[in-house]
Amino acid sequence: MAKIEVTDETTHGAYRVDVEGSDQPAELTWKARGEARIADHTFTPPAARGKGIAFDLVEFMVQDARDKGFTIVPQCPYVAVQFRKHPEWADVRADIES
């Protein structure tokens, strides 16, 4: 997989990865709320869907949360489904509701 680029503008940011054959990257965007980051949107270019790219971005965000000490509010439906499928991520799930 290509390198995941991280942008952090303090109040918001994203995890992005270039997708072969597309001029648009796959991305997972977030907004800050205190010590939490609200994962609000995932996008994968149509030609690259079904290859696990969005999952890789969520998994990267989970590890980033562990490394940097923030929690995640899984507001995006895709991210919410992944959190339900992966109870081992409970340590980084925020208590607050979106």
PDB file of C-alpha atoms in Angstrom, residues 55 58 62 66 79-94:
ATOM      1  CA  PHE A  55     -10.227   0.002   6.298  1.00  0.00           C
ATOM      2  CA  VAL A  58      -9.398   3.616   9.791  1.00  0.00           C
ATOM      3  CA  VAL A  62      -6.746   3.946  15.441  1.00  0.00           C
ATOM      4  CA  ARG A  66      -2.950   5.265  20.467  1.00  0.00           C
ATOM      5  CA  VAL A  79     -16.039   3.982  10.591  1.00  0.00           C
ATOM      6  CA  ALA A  80     -18.888   3.128  12.998  1.00  0.00           C
ATOM      7  CA  VAL A  81     -19.312  -0.305  11.383  1.00  0.00           C
ATOM      8  CA  GLN A  82     -15.585  -0.981  11.675  1.00  0.00           C
ATOM      9  CA  PHE A  83     -15.599  -0.026  15.361  1.00  0.00           C
ATOM     10  CA  ARG A  84     -18.464  -2.495  15.936  1.00  0.00           C
ATOM     11  CA  LYS A  85     -16.499  -5.219  14.123  1.00  0.00           C
ATOM     12  CA  HIS A  86     -13.310  -4.499  16.090  1.00  0.00           C
ATOM     13  CA  PRO A  87     -13.999  -4.440  19.844  1.00  0.00           C
ATOM     14  CA  GLU A  88     -10.218  -4.337  20.394  1.00  0.00           C
ATOM     15  CA  TRP A  89     -10.397  -0.671  19.337  1.00  0.00           C
ATOM     16  CA  ALA A  90     -12.590   0.218  22.346  1.00  0.00           C
ATOM     17  CA  ASP A  91      -9.589   1.815  24.078  1.00  0.00           C
ATOM     18  CA  VAL A  92      -9.625   4.686  21.562  1.00  0.00           C
ATOM     19  CA  ARG A  93     -13.384   5.085  21.165  1.00  0.00           C
ATOM     20  CA  ALA A  94     -14.565   8.388  22.653  1.00  0.00           C
TER      21      ALA A  94
END
